[in-house]
Coordinates of C-alpha atoms in Angstrom, one line a residue:
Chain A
X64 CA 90.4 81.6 129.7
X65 CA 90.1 83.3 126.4
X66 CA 87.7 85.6 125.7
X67 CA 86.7 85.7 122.0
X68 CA 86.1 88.4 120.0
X69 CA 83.2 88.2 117.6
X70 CA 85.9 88.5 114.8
X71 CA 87.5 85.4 116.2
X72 CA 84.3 83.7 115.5
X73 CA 83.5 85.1 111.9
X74 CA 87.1 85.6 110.9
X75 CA 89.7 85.7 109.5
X76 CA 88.9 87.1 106.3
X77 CA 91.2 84.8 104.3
X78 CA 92.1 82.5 101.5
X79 CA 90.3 79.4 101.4
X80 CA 90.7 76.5 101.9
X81 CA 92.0 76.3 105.8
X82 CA 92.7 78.3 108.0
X83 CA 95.5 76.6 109.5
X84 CA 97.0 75.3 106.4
X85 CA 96.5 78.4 104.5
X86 CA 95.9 81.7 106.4
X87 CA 97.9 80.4 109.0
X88 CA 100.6 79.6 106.9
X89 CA 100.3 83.0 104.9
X90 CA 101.4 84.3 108.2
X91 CA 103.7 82.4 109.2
X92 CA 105.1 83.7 105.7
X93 CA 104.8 87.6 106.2
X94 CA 106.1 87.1 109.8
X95 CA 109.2 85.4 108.6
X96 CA 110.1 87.4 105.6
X97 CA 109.4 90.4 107.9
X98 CA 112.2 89.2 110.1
X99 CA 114.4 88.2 107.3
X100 CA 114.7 91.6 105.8
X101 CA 112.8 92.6 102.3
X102 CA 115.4 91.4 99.6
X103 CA 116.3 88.0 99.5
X104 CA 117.0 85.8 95.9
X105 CA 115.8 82.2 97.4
X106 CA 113.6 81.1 100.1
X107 CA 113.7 76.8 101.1
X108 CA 110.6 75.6 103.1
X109 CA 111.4 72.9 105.3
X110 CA 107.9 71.5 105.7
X111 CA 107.0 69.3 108.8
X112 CA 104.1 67.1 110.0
X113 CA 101.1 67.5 108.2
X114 CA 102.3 70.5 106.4
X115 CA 104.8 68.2 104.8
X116 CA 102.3 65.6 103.7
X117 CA 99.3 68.2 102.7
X118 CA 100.6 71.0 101.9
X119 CA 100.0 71.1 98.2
X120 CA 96.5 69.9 98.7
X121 CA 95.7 73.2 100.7
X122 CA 97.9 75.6 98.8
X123 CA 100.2 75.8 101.9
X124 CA 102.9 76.1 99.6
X125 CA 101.4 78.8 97.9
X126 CA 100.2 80.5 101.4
X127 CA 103.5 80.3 102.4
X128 CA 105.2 81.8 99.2
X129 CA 102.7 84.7 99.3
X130 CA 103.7 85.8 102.7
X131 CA 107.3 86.0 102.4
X132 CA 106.1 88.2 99.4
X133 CA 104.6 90.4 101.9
X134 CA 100.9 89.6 100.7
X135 CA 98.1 89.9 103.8
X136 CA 95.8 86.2 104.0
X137 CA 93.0 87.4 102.5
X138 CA 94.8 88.9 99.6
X139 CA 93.9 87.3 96.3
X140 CA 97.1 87.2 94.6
X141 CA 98.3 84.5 97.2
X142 CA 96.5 81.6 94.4
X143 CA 99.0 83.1 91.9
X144 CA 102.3 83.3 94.2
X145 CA 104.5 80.3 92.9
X146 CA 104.6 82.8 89.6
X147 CA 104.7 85.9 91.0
X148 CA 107.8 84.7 93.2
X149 CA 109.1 83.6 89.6
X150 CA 108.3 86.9 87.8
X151 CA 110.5 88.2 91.0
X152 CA 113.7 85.5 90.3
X153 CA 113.2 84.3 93.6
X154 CA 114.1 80.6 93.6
X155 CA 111.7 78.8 96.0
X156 CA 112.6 75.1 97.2
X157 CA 110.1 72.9 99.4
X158 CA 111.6 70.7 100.9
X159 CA 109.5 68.0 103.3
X160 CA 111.1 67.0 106.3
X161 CA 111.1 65.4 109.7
X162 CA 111.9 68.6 112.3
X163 CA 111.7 66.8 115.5
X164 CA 109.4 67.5 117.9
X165 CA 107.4 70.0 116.8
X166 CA 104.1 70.8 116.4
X167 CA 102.2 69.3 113.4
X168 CA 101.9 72.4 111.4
X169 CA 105.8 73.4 111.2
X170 CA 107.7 75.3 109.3
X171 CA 111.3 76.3 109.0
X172 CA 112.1 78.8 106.3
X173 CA 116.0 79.9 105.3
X174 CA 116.1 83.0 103.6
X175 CA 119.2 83.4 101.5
X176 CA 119.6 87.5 101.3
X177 CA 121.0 89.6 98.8
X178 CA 124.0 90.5 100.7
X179 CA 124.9 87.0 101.3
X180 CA 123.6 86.3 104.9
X181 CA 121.8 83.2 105.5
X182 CA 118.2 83.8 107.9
X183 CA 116.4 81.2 109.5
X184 CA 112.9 81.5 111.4
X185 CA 110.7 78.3 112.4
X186 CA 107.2 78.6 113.7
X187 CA 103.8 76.8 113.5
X188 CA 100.4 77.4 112.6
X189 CA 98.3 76.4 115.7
X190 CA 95.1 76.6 114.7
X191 CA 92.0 79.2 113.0
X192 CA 94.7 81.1 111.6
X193 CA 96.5 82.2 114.7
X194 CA 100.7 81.1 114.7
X195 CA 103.6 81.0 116.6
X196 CA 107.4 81.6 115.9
X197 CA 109.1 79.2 117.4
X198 CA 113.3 80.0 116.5
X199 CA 115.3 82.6 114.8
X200 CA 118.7 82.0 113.4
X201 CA 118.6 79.0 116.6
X202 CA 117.5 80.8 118.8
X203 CA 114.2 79.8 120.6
X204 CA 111.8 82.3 120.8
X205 CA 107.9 82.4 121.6
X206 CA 105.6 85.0 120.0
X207 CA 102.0 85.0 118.1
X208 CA 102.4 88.1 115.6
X209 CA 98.9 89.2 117.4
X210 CA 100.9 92.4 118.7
X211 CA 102.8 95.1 117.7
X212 CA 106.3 93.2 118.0
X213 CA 109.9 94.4 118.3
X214 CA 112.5 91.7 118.0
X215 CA 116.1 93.3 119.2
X216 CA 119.5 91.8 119.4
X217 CA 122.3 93.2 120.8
X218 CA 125.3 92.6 122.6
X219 CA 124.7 91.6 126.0
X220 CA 125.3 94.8 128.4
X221 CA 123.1 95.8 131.6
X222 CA 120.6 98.8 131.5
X223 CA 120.3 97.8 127.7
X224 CA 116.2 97.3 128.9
X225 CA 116.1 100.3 130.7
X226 CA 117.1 102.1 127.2
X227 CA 115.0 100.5 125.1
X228 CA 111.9 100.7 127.5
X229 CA 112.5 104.9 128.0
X230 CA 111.8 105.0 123.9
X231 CA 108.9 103.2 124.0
X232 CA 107.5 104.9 127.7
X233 CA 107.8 108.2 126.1
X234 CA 105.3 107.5 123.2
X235 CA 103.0 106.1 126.2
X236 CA 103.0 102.7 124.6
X237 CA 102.9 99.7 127.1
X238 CA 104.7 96.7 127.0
X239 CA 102.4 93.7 126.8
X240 CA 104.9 90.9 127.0
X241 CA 108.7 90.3 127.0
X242 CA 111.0 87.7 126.7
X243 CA 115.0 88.2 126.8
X244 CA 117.3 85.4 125.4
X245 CA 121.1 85.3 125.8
X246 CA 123.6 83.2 124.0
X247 CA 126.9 81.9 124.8
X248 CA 128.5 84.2 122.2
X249 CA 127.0 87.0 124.6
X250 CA 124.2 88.1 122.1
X251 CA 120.8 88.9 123.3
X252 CA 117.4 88.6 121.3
X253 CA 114.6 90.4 123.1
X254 CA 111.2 89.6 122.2
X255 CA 108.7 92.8 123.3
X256 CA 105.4 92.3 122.4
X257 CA 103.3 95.4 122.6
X258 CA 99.7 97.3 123.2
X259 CA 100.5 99.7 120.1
X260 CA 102.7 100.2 117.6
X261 CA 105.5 102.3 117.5
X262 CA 106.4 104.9 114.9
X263 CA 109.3 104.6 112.4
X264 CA 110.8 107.1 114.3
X265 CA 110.8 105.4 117.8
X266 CA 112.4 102.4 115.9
X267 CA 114.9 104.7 114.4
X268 CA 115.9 105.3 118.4
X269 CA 115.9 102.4 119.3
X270 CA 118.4 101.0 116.7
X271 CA 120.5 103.8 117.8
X272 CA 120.7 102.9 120.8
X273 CA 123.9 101.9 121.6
X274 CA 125.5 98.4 121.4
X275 CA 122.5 97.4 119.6
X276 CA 123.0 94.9 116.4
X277 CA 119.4 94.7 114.9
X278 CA 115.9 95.5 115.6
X279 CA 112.8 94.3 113.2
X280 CA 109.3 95.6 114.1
X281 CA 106.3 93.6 113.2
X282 CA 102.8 94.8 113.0
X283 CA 100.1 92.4 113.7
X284 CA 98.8 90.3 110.6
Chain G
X97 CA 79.6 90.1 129.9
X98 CA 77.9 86.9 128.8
X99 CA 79.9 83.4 128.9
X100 CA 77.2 81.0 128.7
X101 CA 73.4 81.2 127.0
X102 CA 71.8 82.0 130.2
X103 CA 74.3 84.8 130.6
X104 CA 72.9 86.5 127.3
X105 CA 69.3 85.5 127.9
X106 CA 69.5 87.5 131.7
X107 CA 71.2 90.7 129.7
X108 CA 68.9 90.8 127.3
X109 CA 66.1 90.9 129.7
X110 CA 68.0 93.1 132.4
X111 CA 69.0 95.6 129.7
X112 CA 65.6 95.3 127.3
X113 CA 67.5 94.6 124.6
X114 CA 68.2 91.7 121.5
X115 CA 71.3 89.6 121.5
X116 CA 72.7 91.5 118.4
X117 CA 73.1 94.6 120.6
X118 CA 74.9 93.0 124.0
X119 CA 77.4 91.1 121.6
X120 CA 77.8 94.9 120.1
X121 CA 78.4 96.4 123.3
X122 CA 80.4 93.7 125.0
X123 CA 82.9 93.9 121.8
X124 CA 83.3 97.7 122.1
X125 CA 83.9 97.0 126.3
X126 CA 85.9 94.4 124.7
X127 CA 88.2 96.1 122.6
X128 CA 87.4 99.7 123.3
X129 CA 87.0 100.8 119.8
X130 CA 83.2 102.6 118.8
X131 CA 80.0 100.6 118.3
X132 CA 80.4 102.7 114.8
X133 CA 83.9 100.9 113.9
X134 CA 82.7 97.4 115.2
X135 CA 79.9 97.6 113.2
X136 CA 81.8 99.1 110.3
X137 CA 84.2 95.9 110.4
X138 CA 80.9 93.5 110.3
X139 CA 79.6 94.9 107.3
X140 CA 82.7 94.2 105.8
X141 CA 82.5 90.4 107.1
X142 CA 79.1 90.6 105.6
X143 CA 80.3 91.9 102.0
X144 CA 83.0 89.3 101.5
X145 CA 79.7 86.9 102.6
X146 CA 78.2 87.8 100.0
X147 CA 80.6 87.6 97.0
X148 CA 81.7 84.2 98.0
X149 CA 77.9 83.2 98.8
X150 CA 77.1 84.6 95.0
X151 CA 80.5 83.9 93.0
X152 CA 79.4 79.9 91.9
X153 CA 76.1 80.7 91.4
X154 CA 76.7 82.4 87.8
X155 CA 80.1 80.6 86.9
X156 CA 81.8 76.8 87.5
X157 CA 84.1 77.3 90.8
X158 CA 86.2 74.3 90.7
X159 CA 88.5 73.4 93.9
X160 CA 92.1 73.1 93.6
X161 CA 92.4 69.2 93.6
X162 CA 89.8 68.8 91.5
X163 CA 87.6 67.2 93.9
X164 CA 84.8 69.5 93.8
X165 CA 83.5 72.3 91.8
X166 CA 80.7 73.6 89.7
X167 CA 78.0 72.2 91.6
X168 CA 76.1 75.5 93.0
X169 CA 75.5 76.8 89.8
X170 CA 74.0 73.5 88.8
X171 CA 71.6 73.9 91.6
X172 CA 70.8 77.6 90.9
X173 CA 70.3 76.4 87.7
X174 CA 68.0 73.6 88.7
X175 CA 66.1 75.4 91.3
X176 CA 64.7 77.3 88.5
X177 CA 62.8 75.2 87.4
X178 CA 60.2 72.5 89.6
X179 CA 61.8 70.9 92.5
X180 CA 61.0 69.2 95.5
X181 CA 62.1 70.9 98.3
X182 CA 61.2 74.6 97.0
X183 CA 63.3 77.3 95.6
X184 CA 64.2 79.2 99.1
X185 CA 65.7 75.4 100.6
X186 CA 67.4 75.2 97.0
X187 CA 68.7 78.9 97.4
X188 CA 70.1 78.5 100.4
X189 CA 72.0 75.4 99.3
X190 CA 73.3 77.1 96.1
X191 CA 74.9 79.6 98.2
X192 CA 76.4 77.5 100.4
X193 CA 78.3 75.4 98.0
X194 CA 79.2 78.7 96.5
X195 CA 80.9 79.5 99.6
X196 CA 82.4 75.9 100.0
X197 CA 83.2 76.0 96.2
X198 CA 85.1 79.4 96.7
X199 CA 87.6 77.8 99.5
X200 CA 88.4 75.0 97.7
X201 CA 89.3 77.1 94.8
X202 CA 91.4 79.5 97.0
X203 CA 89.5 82.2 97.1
X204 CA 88.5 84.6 99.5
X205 CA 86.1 84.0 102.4
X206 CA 84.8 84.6 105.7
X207 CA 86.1 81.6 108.4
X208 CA 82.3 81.6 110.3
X209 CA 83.0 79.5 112.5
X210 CA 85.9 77.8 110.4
X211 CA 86.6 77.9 107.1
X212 CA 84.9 74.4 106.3
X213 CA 81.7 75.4 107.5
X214 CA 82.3 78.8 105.9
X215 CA 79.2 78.2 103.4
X216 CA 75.9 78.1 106.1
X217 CA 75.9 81.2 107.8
X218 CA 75.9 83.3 104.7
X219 CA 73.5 80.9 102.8
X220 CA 71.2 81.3 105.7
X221 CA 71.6 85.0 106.1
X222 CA 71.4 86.3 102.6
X223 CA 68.3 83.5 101.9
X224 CA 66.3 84.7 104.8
X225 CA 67.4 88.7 104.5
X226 CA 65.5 87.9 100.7
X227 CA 62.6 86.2 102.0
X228 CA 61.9 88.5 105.3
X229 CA 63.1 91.9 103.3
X230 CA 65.5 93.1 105.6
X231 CA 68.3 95.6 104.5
X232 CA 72.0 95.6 104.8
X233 CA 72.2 97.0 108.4
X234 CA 69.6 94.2 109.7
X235 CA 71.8 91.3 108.0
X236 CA 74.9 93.3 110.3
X237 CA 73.0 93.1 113.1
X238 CA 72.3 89.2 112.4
X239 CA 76.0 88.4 112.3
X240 CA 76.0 90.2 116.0
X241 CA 73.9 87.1 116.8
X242 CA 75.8 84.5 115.1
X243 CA 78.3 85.8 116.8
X244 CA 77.5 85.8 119.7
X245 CA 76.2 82.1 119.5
X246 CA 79.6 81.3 118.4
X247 CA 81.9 82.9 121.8
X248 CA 80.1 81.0 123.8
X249 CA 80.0 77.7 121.9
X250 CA 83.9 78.3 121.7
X251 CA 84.2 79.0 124.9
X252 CA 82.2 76.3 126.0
X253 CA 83.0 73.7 124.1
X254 CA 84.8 73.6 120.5
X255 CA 84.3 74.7 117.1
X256 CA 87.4 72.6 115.5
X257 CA 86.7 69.7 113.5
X258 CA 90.0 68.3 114.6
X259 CA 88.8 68.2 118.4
X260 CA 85.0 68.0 118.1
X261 CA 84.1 66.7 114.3
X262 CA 82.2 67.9 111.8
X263 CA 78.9 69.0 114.5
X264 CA 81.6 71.3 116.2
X265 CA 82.2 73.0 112.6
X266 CA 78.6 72.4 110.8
X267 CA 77.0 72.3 114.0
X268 CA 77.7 75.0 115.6
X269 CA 77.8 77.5 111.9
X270 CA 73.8 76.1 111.2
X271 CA 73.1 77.3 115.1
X272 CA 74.7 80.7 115.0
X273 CA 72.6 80.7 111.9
X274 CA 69.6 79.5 112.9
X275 CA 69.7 81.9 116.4
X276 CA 70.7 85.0 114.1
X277 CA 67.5 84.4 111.9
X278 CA 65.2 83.5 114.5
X279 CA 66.1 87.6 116.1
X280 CA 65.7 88.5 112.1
X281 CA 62.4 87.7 111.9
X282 CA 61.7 89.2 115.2
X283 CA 61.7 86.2 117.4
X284 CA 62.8 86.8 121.2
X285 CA 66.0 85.8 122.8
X286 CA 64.3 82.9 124.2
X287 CA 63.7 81.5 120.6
X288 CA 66.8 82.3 119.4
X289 CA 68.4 80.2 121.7
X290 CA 65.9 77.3 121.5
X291 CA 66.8 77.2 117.7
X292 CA 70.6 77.1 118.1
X293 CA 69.4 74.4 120.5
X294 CA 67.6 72.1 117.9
X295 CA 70.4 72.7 115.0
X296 CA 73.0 71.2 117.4
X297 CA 70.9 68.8 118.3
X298 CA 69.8 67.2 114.7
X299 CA 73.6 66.7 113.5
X300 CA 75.3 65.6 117.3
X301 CA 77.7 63.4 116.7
X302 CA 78.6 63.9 113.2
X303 CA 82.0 63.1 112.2
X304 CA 84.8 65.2 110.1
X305 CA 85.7 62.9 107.8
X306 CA 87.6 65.2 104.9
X307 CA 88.2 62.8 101.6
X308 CA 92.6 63.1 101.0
X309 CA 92.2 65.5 103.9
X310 CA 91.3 68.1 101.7
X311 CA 88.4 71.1 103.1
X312 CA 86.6 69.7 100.1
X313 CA 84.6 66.5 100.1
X314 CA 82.2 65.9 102.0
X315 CA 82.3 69.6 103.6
X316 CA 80.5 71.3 100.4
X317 CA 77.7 68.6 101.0
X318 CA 77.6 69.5 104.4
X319 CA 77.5 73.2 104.2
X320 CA 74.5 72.7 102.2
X321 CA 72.4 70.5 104.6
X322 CA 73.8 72.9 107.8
X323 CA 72.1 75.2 105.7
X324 CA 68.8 73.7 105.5
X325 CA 69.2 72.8 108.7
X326 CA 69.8 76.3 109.9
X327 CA 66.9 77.3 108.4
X328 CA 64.3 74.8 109.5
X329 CA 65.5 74.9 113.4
X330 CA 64.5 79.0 112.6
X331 CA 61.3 77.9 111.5
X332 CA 60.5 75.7 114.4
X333 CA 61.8 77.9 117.3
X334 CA 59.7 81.1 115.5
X335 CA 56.7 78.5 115.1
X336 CA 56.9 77.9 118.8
X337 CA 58.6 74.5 119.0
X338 CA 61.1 74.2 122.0
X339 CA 64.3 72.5 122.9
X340 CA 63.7 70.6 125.8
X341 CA 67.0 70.5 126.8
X342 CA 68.7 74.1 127.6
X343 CA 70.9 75.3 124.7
X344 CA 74.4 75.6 127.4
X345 CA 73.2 71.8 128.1
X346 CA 73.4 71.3 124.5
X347 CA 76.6 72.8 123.8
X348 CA 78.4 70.5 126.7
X349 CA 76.7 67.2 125.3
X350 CA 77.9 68.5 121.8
X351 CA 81.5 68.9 123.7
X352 CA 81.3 65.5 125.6
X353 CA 80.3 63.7 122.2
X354 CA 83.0 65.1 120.4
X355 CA 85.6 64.6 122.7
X356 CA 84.3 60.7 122.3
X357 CA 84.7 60.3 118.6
X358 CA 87.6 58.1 118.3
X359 CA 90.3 60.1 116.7
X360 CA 90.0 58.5 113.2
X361 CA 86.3 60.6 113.5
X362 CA 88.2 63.9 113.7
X363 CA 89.6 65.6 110.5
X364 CA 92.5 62.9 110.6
X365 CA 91.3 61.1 106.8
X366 CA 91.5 57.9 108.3
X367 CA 88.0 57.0 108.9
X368 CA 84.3 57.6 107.6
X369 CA 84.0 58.2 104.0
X370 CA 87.9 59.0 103.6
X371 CA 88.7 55.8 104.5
X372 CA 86.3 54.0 101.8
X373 CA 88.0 52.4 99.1
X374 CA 87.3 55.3 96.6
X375 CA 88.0 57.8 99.3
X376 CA 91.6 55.9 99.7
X377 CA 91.6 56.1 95.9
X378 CA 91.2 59.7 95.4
X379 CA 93.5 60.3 97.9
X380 CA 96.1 58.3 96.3
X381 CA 95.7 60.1 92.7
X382 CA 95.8 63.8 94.4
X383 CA 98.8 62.8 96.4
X384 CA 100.9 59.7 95.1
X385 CA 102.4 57.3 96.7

C-alpha cells in the first residue's frame, strides 16, 4: 500500500484548476518534450477521453502547451502559453480523438523537430497530478516521471546492461526500477528509473557507450 | 508510523508529543531529509496559502469559463459592514472563495487535499492564526496536522471526488482543518481527532456534482461552507463536545457512502445540480454542441 507523504496530501503546488486536467497534463507536457528533444517547430495533441471533451474548460490545452515549453506546474506563465508558443513560431494543433483503449486522461503528442524527425510519446494523467507514459515512437513503455529517469535505445547486443549499470554503480546511484523493450528491427528501449540523479557527465558515458543510439534523462517534475 | 487515528493518538501519548510533531518526524523517517528541510518545504505550502487565500479579497478573480468569479471580494467587502453570521465566519469564507476563485482563474495554488477543495484549509488556518495570534511557524506546525489527518483519510478511504464525491474532497479538507486548529488552540490529540470526526460527519454523503464539469460551480460554494464547517467542528471539539463514533470509524462510513453514490454523484456532470436544466444550459454555452 502507498504510503503518503504529507506533500501528497497538501500538494502539488500548481496551476489551478485540476490537478489531473491541468498539473497533470503540464507534466505530461515537460515529460514528453523532454523526450522529444528541445527544438521542435510544431507540436499536434491528440486528445482522448475526457481530455478531448474538457480540455479547454480546464486549460488542459494550455497545461499541456506550457510543458512541452519546458514550464514546471506551478509556474505562472502556463495561463499565457498558447501565445508564448506563438511568440516562439511553434505551430500547435489539437486535435480530439478516439485512441482506443486507454485511460480517460490520454494524450498522444507528435513532435515534428527541427531536423526533420517525427517523435511520438503517449501517456496519461492518472490522477492528483501524478502521470504515466504509456508509448514512445510505438513502443510501449511504463513510467511515472516520479524518478530520476533514463530512457536508452540501442541496438540490441548482450552485456549492453552490464555497461550501462557499471556508470551508474560507480556514482553509488541505485537502480529503482527497469524495464527493457526489444523490437523486431532489433532495437532496444530501456526504461531505468532511479533513486538519484545522475550527473551530465555520467550521461555523457553512457551515450558513449558503445552501440548505443539515444539516451534522454528526465528529472522528476 | 501511524496508519489509522488510533495509530497517531497512541504516539502521541507514548512519545508526549502533538500530532504536528509525529507527522514531522514520520516524514523525515519517511523521506530522510532534516526536520529543518520538511519544515522549510511547509512554510512554502503555507505562503502560496496565503497569496491565493488573499488574492480575491482586494481584486475581481474571475474563472476561466466565466462561471464564477469576483465573489470573495464581494464578501470582504460585505463583511465590513453588519452581518449575520459575524466577521470571523464571513472571513473565513472570503478566503476560501479567494482560493477557489484563484483555480478557476488558473492561478497558482496549494492541491489540500485536491485542488477543488483547495479553498478551506487555508481559510481556516489564516482566520484562526488571526483570531488565536499565532505566528508563522505555529500555522507550519498546523499544516503538520492537516496533514497528517489527510494520510490516513487517503489511506483509508479516499480523497477523490471522482471515487468518493464531494465529502471525500470538502470533507475530508474541513477535517484536516478542523483537527489542525483544534491543536492551534491548544486542544489535545484526543480533540483534534473528535473534530475531524464531526466535520466528516455533518457533510457525509455529499455529492460532486461540478456544473459543465468545470472545478468551478458549485465547488467555490462549497469551499466556503467546508470552511465554516471546519471551524465550528474546532469549536465544538475545543468546547468539549465529542464524536460518538471514533474518527477511523468515520473515515470508513465516509469510504462505504461514497463508494455507494451512484456514479452520476461522482464528478461525472451528469447528475445533481449539473444535470438541472440551467446546469445543462451552461454547459452547452461553454462547450457547444
Amino acid at each position: 500500500m502507498k504510503l503518503y507523504g504529507v506533500f501528497d496530501i497538501l500538494g502539488p503546488i500548481m496551476i489551478g484548476p485540476s490537478s489531473s486536467h491541468t498539473a497533470g497534463a503540464a507534466r505530461l507536457g515537460k515529460v514528453a518534450g523532454k523526450i522529444a528533444g528541445e527544438d521542435f517547430k510544431k507540436v499536434e495533441f491528440y486528445l482522448h477521453g475526457s481530455f478531448a471533451k474538457t480540455y479547454k474548460g480546464h486549460g488542459t490545452d494550455r497545461a499541456l502547451v506550457a510543458g512541452v515549453l519546458g514550464m514546471e506546474p506551478y509556474d505562472e506563465r502556463l495561463r499565457n502559453s498558447l501565445e508564448i508558443a506563438k511568440e516562439k513560431g511553434i505551430e500547435i494543433i489539437f486535435i480530439p480523438t478516439d485512441l482506443g483503449d486507454q485511460h480517460p486522461n490520454t494524450v498522444k503528442f507528435v513532435f515534428y523537430r527541427d531536423d526533420e524527425k517525427t517523435i511520438e510519446v503517449m501517456g496519461s494523467s492518472i490522477g492528483g497530478g501524478n502521470i504515466l507514459i504509456t508509448e514512445i515512437d510505438g513502443e510501449k513503455v511504463e513510467f511515472t516521471g516520479e524518478y530520476p529517469t533514463i530512457i536508452t535505445k540501442y541496438k540490441d547486443r548482450k552485456g549492453m546492461i552490464a555497461d550501462i549499470s557499471k556508470f551508474i554503480l560507480e556514482v553509488d546511484v541505485n537502480i529503482a526500477n527497469m524495464k527493457v523493450t526489444r523490437n523486431p528491427q532489433k532495437i532496444t528501449t530501456a526504461i531505468i528509473e532511479l533513486d538519484a540523479k545522475l550527473d551530465d557527465e555520467v550521461i555523457e558515458k553512457i551515450k558513449n557507450i558503445k552501440d548505443m543510439i539515444n539516451v534522454v534523462a528526465i528529472n522528476p517534475i | 508510523m501511524y496508519t489509522k487515528g488510533k495509530d497517531l493518538l497512541n504516539l502521541t501519548k507514548e512519545s508526549n508529543k502533538k500530532i504536528w510533531e509525529i507527522v514531522l518526524d514520520f516524514e523525515c523517517e519517511r523521506t530522510g531529509k532534516t526536520k529543518e528541510e520538511v519544515f522549510e518545504g511547509m512554510r512554502n505550502v503555507l505562503k502560496v496559502m496565503m497569496d491565493s487565500a488573499n488574492k480575491g479579497l482586494n481584486e475581481e478573480v474571475n474563472s476561466i469559463s466565466g462561471l464564477i468569479g469576483g465573489n470573495a471580494k464581494k464578501v470582504e467587502d460585505y463583511r465590513r459592514g453588519k452581518t449575520i453570521s459575524g466577521d470571523i465566519i464571513n472571513k473565513a469564507m472570503a478566503r476560501a472563495l479567494s482560493v477557489s476563485e484563484v483555480n478557476a482563474s488558473m492561478g497558482r495554488i496549494v492541491a489540500a487535499p485536491t485542488a477543488g477543495s483547495a479553498g478551506i484549509l487555508p481559510a481556516v488556518m489564516i482566520t484562526a492564526a488571526e483570531v488565536l495570534e499565532k505566528n508563522e511557524d505555529e500555522m507550519v506546525k498546523a499544516l503538520f496536522t492537516a496533514s497528517g489527518i489527510g494520510q490516513i483519510i487517503a489511506k483509508n478511504a479516499t480523497v477523490s471526488g471522482a471515487e468518493g464525491g464531494c465529502q471525500a474532497e470538502c470533507g475530508s479538507a474541513a477535517a484536516m482543518a478542523a483537527a489542525a486548529v483544534v491543536e492551534m488552540a491548544g486542544g489535545t490529540p484526543e480533540q483534534a481527532l473528535h473534530a475531524a470526526s464531526i466535520a466528516i460527519q455533518n457533510i457525509l454523503g455529499l455529492v460532486c456534482d461540478p456544473v459543465a464539469g468545470l472545478v468551478e460551480a458549485p465547488c467555490y460554494l462549497r469551499n466556503s461552507s467546508g470552511a465554516v464547517n471546519a471551524l465550528t467542528s474546532a469549536d465544538l471539539a475545543l468546547a468539549g463536545v465529542k464524536s460518538i463514533i471514533p474518527f477511523d470509524e468515520v473515515v470508513d462510513a465516509m469510504y462505504k457512502v461514497g463508494k455507494s453514490l451512484p456514479f452520476e454523484l461522482r464528478e461525472t456532470a451528469l447528475g445533481g445540480i449539473a444535470s438541472t436544466p440551467t446546469g445543462q444550459k451552461l454547459m452547452k454555452d461553454i462547450f457547444g454542441e
